[in-house]
mmCIF file of C-alpha atoms in Angstrom:
data_model
loop_
_atom_site.group_PDB
_atom_site.id
_atom_site.type_symbol
_atom_site.label_atom_id
_atom_site.label_comp_id
_atom_site.label_asym_id
_atom_site.label_seq_id
_atom_site.Cartn_x
_atom_site.Cartn_y
_atom_site.Cartn_z
ATOM 1 C CA ASP A 9 -9.513 -8.257 -17.682
ATOM 2 C CA ALA A 10 -9.408 -4.824 -16.721
ATOM 3 C CA GLY A 11 -7.488 -3.418 -13.743
ATOM 4 C CA VAL A 12 -8.278 -0.966 -11.310
ATOM 5 C CA THR A 13 -8.962 2.373 -13.004
ATOM 6 C CA GLN A 14 -9.076 5.759 -11.651
ATOM 7 C CA SER A 15 -10.156 9.250 -12.652
ATOM 8 C CA PRO A 16 -9.160 11.444 -13.634
ATOM 9 C CA THR A 17 -5.322 10.907 -14.206
ATOM 10 C CA HIS A 18 -4.323 14.745 -13.175
ATOM 11 C CA LEU A 19 -6.004 17.421 -11.462
ATOM 12 C CA ILE A 20 -5.274 20.846 -10.505
ATOM 13 C CA LYS A 21 -7.023 22.663 -7.522
ATOM 14 C CA THR A 22 -6.806 25.760 -5.563
ATOM 15 C CA ARG A 23 -6.703 25.883 -1.775
ATOM 16 C CA GLY A 24 -10.193 25.968 -0.478
ATOM 17 C CA GLN A 25 -11.448 23.976 -3.250
ATOM 18 C CA HIS A 26 -13.099 20.719 -3.095
ATOM 19 C CA VAL A 27 -11.962 17.478 -5.068
ATOM 20 C CA THR A 28 -13.507 14.344 -5.928
ATOM 21 C CA LEU A 29 -11.653 11.328 -7.133
ATOM 22 C CA ARG A 30 -13.255 7.786 -8.582
ATOM 23 C CA CYS A 31 -11.907 4.400 -8.584
ATOM 24 C CA SER A 32 -13.642 1.322 -10.244
ATOM 25 C CA PRO A 33 -12.085 -2.274 -8.699
ATOM 26 C CA ILE A 34 -11.228 -4.826 -10.693
ATOM 27 C CA SER A 35 -14.419 -7.104 -11.518
ATOM 28 C CA GLY A 36 -15.559 -9.063 -8.530
ATOM 29 C CA HIS A 37 -13.570 -7.415 -5.862
ATOM 30 C CA LYS A 38 -15.586 -6.113 -2.843
ATOM 31 C CA SER A 39 -13.045 -3.997 -1.250
ATOM 32 C CA VAL A 40 -11.508 -0.556 -2.166
ATOM 33 C CA SER A 41 -8.818 1.156 -0.368
ATOM 34 C CA TRP A 42 -7.441 4.525 -0.849
ATOM 35 C CA TYR A 43 -3.862 5.856 -0.228
ATOM 36 C CA GLN A 44 -2.214 9.177 -0.277
ATOM 37 C CA GLN A 45 1.559 8.799 -1.795
ATOM 38 C CA VAL A 46 3.983 11.854 -1.370
ATOM 39 C CA LEU A 47 6.834 12.083 -3.485
ATOM 40 C CA GLY A 48 9.707 9.903 -1.990
ATOM 41 C CA GLN A 49 7.264 8.528 0.830
ATOM 42 C CA GLY A 50 5.496 5.248 1.001
ATOM 43 C CA PRO A 51 1.715 5.223 0.562
ATOM 44 C CA GLN A 52 -0.286 6.678 3.454
ATOM 45 C CA PHE A 53 -3.474 4.653 4.079
ATOM 46 C CA ILE A 54 -6.590 6.779 4.215
ATOM 47 C CA PHE A 55 -9.644 4.427 4.122
ATOM 48 C CA GLN A 56 -10.591 0.846 3.229
ATOM 49 C CA TYR A 57 -14.135 0.065 2.244
ATOM 50 C CA TYR A 58 -15.645 -3.600 2.234
ATOM 51 C CA GLU A 59 -19.087 -4.216 1.044
ATOM 52 C CA LYS A 60 -19.835 -0.687 1.139
ATOM 53 C CA GLU A 61 -18.806 -0.043 4.627
ATOM 54 C CA GLU A 62 -15.864 1.717 6.124
ATOM 55 C CA ARG A 63 -13.638 -1.078 7.569
ATOM 56 C CA GLY A 64 -10.699 1.036 8.198
ATOM 57 C CA ARG A 65 -9.500 4.402 8.802
ATOM 58 C CA GLY A 66 -5.719 6.109 8.544
ATOM 59 C CA ASN A 67 -4.694 9.177 10.496
ATOM 60 C CA PHE A 68 -6.375 11.830 7.969
ATOM 61 C CA PRO A 69 -8.555 14.588 9.358
ATOM 62 C CA ASP A 70 -12.238 14.898 8.429
ATOM 63 C CA ARG A 71 -11.702 16.847 5.463
ATOM 64 C CA PHE A 72 -11.201 13.186 3.934
ATOM 65 C CA SER A 73 -14.105 11.248 3.210
ATOM 66 C CA ALA A 74 -15.190 8.338 1.008
ATOM 67 C CA ARG A 75 -17.694 5.911 0.197
ATOM 68 C CA GLN A 76 -18.065 2.876 -1.789
ATOM 69 C CA PHE A 77 -21.218 2.248 -4.188
ATOM 70 C CA PRO A 78 -23.471 -0.796 -4.874
ATOM 71 C CA ASN A 79 -21.319 -1.691 -7.846
ATOM 72 C CA TYR A 80 -18.188 -1.510 -5.698
ATOM 73 C CA SER A 81 -16.738 1.511 -7.193
ATOM 74 C CA SER A 82 -15.537 4.291 -4.823
ATOM 75 C CA GLU A 83 -14.883 8.055 -4.462
ATOM 76 C CA LEU A 84 -12.672 9.842 -2.385
ATOM 77 C CA ASN A 85 -13.549 13.151 -1.397
ATOM 78 C CA VAL A 86 -11.171 16.019 0.034
ATOM 79 C CA ASN A 87 -12.863 19.188 1.459
ATOM 80 C CA ALA A 88 -11.006 22.677 1.939
ATOM 81 C CA LEU A 89 -7.956 21.619 0.316
ATOM 82 C CA LEU A 90 -4.695 22.542 1.337
ATOM 83 C CA LEU A 91 -1.172 23.056 -0.442
ATOM 84 C CA GLY A 92 -0.258 19.829 1.611
ATOM 85 C CA ASP A 93 -2.948 17.581 0.029
ATOM 86 C CA SER A 94 -0.705 17.772 -3.284
ATOM 87 C CA ALA A 95 -0.046 14.040 -3.530
ATOM 88 C CA LEU A 96 -0.350 10.922 -5.702
ATOM 89 C CA TYR A 97 -3.711 9.472 -4.775
ATOM 90 C CA LEU A 98 -3.922 5.621 -5.041
ATOM 91 C CA CYS A 99 -6.748 3.230 -5.018
ATOM 92 C CA ALA A 100 -6.331 -0.528 -4.375
ATOM 93 C CA SER A 101 -8.959 -3.225 -4.858
ATOM 94 C CA SER A 102 -8.952 -6.591 -3.522
ATOM 95 C CA LEU A 103 -11.255 -9.550 -3.392
ATOM 96 C CA GLY A 104 -11.799 -9.101 0.700
ATOM 97 C CA ARG A 105 -10.857 -7.381 3.472
ATOM 98 C CA LEU A 106 -7.356 -6.876 3.905
ATOM 99 C CA HIS A 107 -5.566 -9.278 6.200
ATOM 100 C CA GLY A 108 -6.523 -11.755 8.738
ATOM 101 C CA HIS A 109 -4.332 -13.849 10.912
ATOM 102 C CA ARG A 110 -4.165 -17.484 9.823
ATOM 103 C CA LEU A 111 -4.125 -18.982 13.176
ATOM 104 C CA ALA A 112 -7.455 -17.832 13.211
ATOM 105 C CA GLY A 113 -7.975 -19.583 9.878
ATOM 106 C CA ALA A 114 -8.399 -16.071 8.260
ATOM 107 C CA PHE A 115 -6.824 -14.726 4.860
ATOM 108 C CA TYR A 116 -4.690 -12.308 3.123
ATOM 109 C CA ASN A 117 -6.148 -10.627 -0.049
ATOM 110 C CA GLU A 118 -3.579 -9.107 -2.253
ATOM 111 C CA GLN A 119 -4.189 -5.746 -3.318
ATOM 112 C CA PHE A 120 -4.153 -4.502 -6.713
ATOM 113 C CA PHE A 121 -3.222 -0.679 -7.249
ATOM 114 C CA GLY A 122 -4.706 1.509 -9.905
ATOM 115 C CA PRO A 123 -2.244 4.166 -11.688
ATOM 116 C CA GLY A 124 -3.383 6.842 -9.370
ATOM 117 C CA THR A 125 -4.485 10.432 -9.540
ATOM 118 C CA ARG A 126 -2.041 13.074 -9.509
ATOM 119 C CA LEU A 127 -3.362 16.211 -7.453
ATOM 120 C CA THR A 128 -1.828 19.549 -7.291
ATOM 121 C CA VAL A 129 -3.245 22.240 -4.907
ATOM 122 C CA LEU A 130 -1.927 25.465 -5.981
ATOM 123 C CA GLY B 26 1.223 4.522 16.378
ATOM 124 C CA GLN B 27 3.108 2.488 14.098
ATOM 125 C CA SER B 28 6.441 3.038 12.680
ATOM 126 C CA LEU B 29 8.569 1.299 10.273
ATOM 127 C CA GLU B 30 12.302 1.669 9.317
ATOM 128 C CA GLN B 31 13.944 0.318 6.077
ATOM 129 C CA PRO B 32 17.062 1.457 4.537
ATOM 130 C CA SER B 33 16.529 4.320 2.056
ATOM 131 C CA GLU B 34 19.105 2.962 -0.918
ATOM 132 C CA VAL B 35 20.577 -0.296 -1.426
ATOM 133 C CA THR B 36 22.994 -0.643 -4.587
ATOM 134 C CA ALA B 37 23.725 -4.039 -5.934
ATOM 135 C CA VAL B 38 25.012 -5.860 -9.338
ATOM 136 C CA GLU B 39 23.114 -7.957 -11.565
ATOM 137 C CA GLY B 40 23.128 -11.457 -10.557
ATOM 138 C CA ALA B 41 23.825 -10.622 -6.917
ATOM 139 C CA ILE B 42 21.494 -11.437 -3.948
ATOM 140 C CA VAL B 43 20.447 -8.518 -1.921
ATOM 141 C CA GLN B 44 18.515 -8.450 1.227
ATOM 142 C CA ILE B 45 16.351 -5.434 2.377
ATOM 143 C CA ASN B 46 15.476 -5.346 6.122
ATOM 144 C CA CYS B 47 12.314 -3.616 7.815
ATOM 145 C CA THR B 48 11.786 -3.415 11.438
ATOM 146 C CA TYR B 49 8.812 -2.235 12.922
ATOM 147 C CA GLN B 50 6.974 -1.104 15.930
ATOM 148 C CA THR B 51 3.181 -1.535 16.222
ATOM 149 C CA SER B 52 0.387 -2.832 18.280
ATOM 150 C CA GLY B 53 -2.198 -5.228 17.155
ATOM 151 C CA PHE B 54 0.205 -6.777 14.666
ATOM 152 C CA TYR B 55 -1.510 -9.113 11.832
ATOM 153 C CA GLY B 56 0.896 -9.347 9.041
ATOM 154 C CA LEU B 57 3.927 -7.915 6.983
ATOM 155 C CA SER B 58 3.644 -7.321 3.559
ATOM 156 C CA TRP B 59 6.180 -6.169 0.902
ATOM 157 C CA TYR B 60 5.512 -4.230 -2.481
ATOM 158 C CA GLN B 61 7.576 -3.126 -5.302
ATOM 159 C CA GLN B 62 6.973 0.272 -7.148
ATOM 160 C CA HIS B 63 9.023 1.270 -10.107
ATOM 161 C CA ASP B 64 9.189 5.015 -11.021
ATOM 162 C CA GLY B 65 5.871 6.485 -12.487
ATOM 163 C CA GLY B 66 4.178 3.042 -11.580
ATOM 164 C CA ALA B 67 1.675 1.671 -9.045
ATOM 165 C CA PRO B 68 2.936 -0.547 -6.148
ATOM 166 C CA THR B 69 2.671 -4.199 -6.938
ATOM 167 C CA PHE B 70 2.102 -6.946 -4.251
ATOM 168 C CA LEU B 71 5.211 -9.246 -3.572
ATOM 169 C CA SER B 72 4.456 -11.086 -0.412
ATOM 170 C CA TYR B 73 2.649 -11.682 3.156
ATOM 171 C CA ASN B 74 4.061 -12.910 6.069
ATOM 172 C CA ALA B 75 1.829 -13.593 9.130
ATOM 173 C CA LEU B 76 3.572 -16.099 10.739
ATOM 174 C CA ASP B 77 7.233 -16.658 11.444
ATOM 175 C CA GLY B 78 9.374 -17.733 8.693
ATOM 176 C CA LEU B 79 10.485 -17.590 5.277
ATOM 177 C CA GLU B 80 7.965 -17.557 2.266
ATOM 178 C CA GLU B 81 9.585 -18.104 -1.307
ATOM 179 C CA THR B 82 7.844 -16.766 -4.644
ATOM 180 C CA GLY B 83 10.276 -17.218 -7.577
ATOM 181 C CA ARG B 84 13.313 -15.033 -6.988
ATOM 182 C CA PHE B 85 11.622 -13.244 -3.974
ATOM 183 C CA SER B 86 11.469 -14.612 -0.473
ATOM 184 C CA SER B 87 10.395 -12.784 2.519
ATOM 185 C CA PHE B 88 10.930 -13.452 5.990
ATOM 186 C CA LEU B 89 9.349 -12.647 9.402
ATOM 187 C CA SER B 90 10.335 -12.657 13.073
ATOM 188 C CA ARG B 91 7.281 -11.727 15.003
ATOM 189 C CA SER B 92 9.180 -11.764 18.483
ATOM 190 C CA ASP B 93 12.078 -9.600 16.939
ATOM 191 C CA SER B 94 9.367 -7.171 15.012
ATOM 192 C CA TYR B 95 11.703 -7.875 11.944
ATOM 193 C CA GLY B 96 11.323 -8.669 8.363
ATOM 194 C CA TYR B 97 13.295 -8.807 5.468
ATOM 195 C CA LEU B 98 12.967 -9.118 1.684
ATOM 196 C CA LEU B 99 15.300 -11.341 -0.307
ATOM 197 C CA LEU B 100 15.841 -10.696 -4.205
ATOM 198 C CA GLN B 101 18.050 -13.449 -5.879
ATOM 199 C CA GLU B 102 19.962 -13.536 -9.211
ATOM 200 C CA LEU B 103 19.045 -9.618 -9.671
ATOM 201 C CA GLN B 104 18.118 -8.132 -12.873
ATOM 202 C CA MET B 105 18.348 -4.994 -14.077
ATOM 203 C CA LYS B 106 14.340 -4.565 -14.068
ATOM 204 C CA ASP B 107 14.433 -5.218 -10.148
ATOM 205 C CA SER B 108 15.528 -1.365 -10.098
ATOM 206 C CA ALA B 109 12.705 0.042 -7.950
ATOM 207 C CA SER B 110 11.329 0.874 -4.634
ATOM 208 C CA TYR B 111 10.503 -1.847 -2.313
ATOM 209 C CA PHE B 112 8.005 -0.982 0.630
ATOM 210 C CA CYS B 113 7.170 -3.251 3.540
ATOM 211 C CA ALA B 114 3.581 -2.433 5.212
ATOM 212 C CA VAL B 115 2.293 -3.524 8.484
ATOM 213 C CA PHE B 116 -1.353 -4.516 9.037
ATOM 214 C CA ALA B 117 -2.220 -4.011 12.442
ATOM 215 C CA VAL B 118 -5.929 -3.873 14.004
ATOM 216 C CA THR B 119 -6.078 -1.334 17.193
ATOM 217 C CA GLY B 120 -9.358 -0.521 17.413
ATOM 218 C CA ARG B 121 -9.650 0.086 14.005
ATOM 219 C CA ARG B 122 -7.650 -1.552 10.932
ATOM 220 C CA ALA B 123 -4.846 0.197 9.008
ATOM 221 C CA LEU B 124 -2.098 -0.513 6.705
ATOM 222 C CA THR B 125 1.091 1.347 7.332
ATOM 223 C CA PHE B 126 3.721 1.668 4.847
ATOM 224 C CA GLY B 127 7.521 2.192 5.422
ATOM 225 C CA SER B 128 9.318 5.010 3.494
ATOM 226 C CA GLY B 129 10.619 2.600 1.182
ATOM 227 C CA THR B 130 13.983 1.433 -0.017
ATOM 228 C CA ARG B 131 15.149 2.342 -3.342
ATOM 229 C CA LEU B 132 17.404 -0.456 -5.081
ATOM 230 C CA GLN B 133 19.659 0.434 -7.827
ATOM 231 C CA VAL B 134 20.992 -2.667 -9.828
ATOM 232 C CA GLN B 135 24.139 -1.888 -11.511
ATOM 233 C CA PRO B 136 25.435 -4.029 -14.459
#
């Protein structure tokens, strides 16, 4: 089975431009999450989508937006690019929503990460 | 907000045992996860703890104390391939759901 795929692999943009990053989850996975990882830091959570609805949002400006399509693939859009947006953008898919409390009879769904898109803003 | 603290670097020798600690401050805590990331690679899931106690998966174990807001990852019988960065991540729900990663612990395994 194919893993999570992301496109493009690398991207170079200039300040003020717009970028669209794409992610295809593992077949059967309905949840997609997006992360930004700056070199030497942990991934920073941007969005989670489940069943085409936004289910989680990190502390990122409104220049960042995303959507999930009926086939569960996803796009991350970033407008008005800044130099500080240069990073590795990771997509992760899981069967369902991220976590739930076991006492509530809930669940944890392991996330599978894609290889990422390396975005450089000049 | 949420914050996590973990050591930036740990060095150990092959065959040894190493413990990577993680302390967190958050409200709406649901669970603590651990991820491994090799240089140039994507993070891979190692473990998840929602309740207090130890979870064991092969050579790796993870522990959580909710009352102490503390967890650790224990790696046994270290191998050279275990050299990587290890991240703890907290999932919390405070009006919105978010998964927060720590800055990572770089583990170097020496022969």
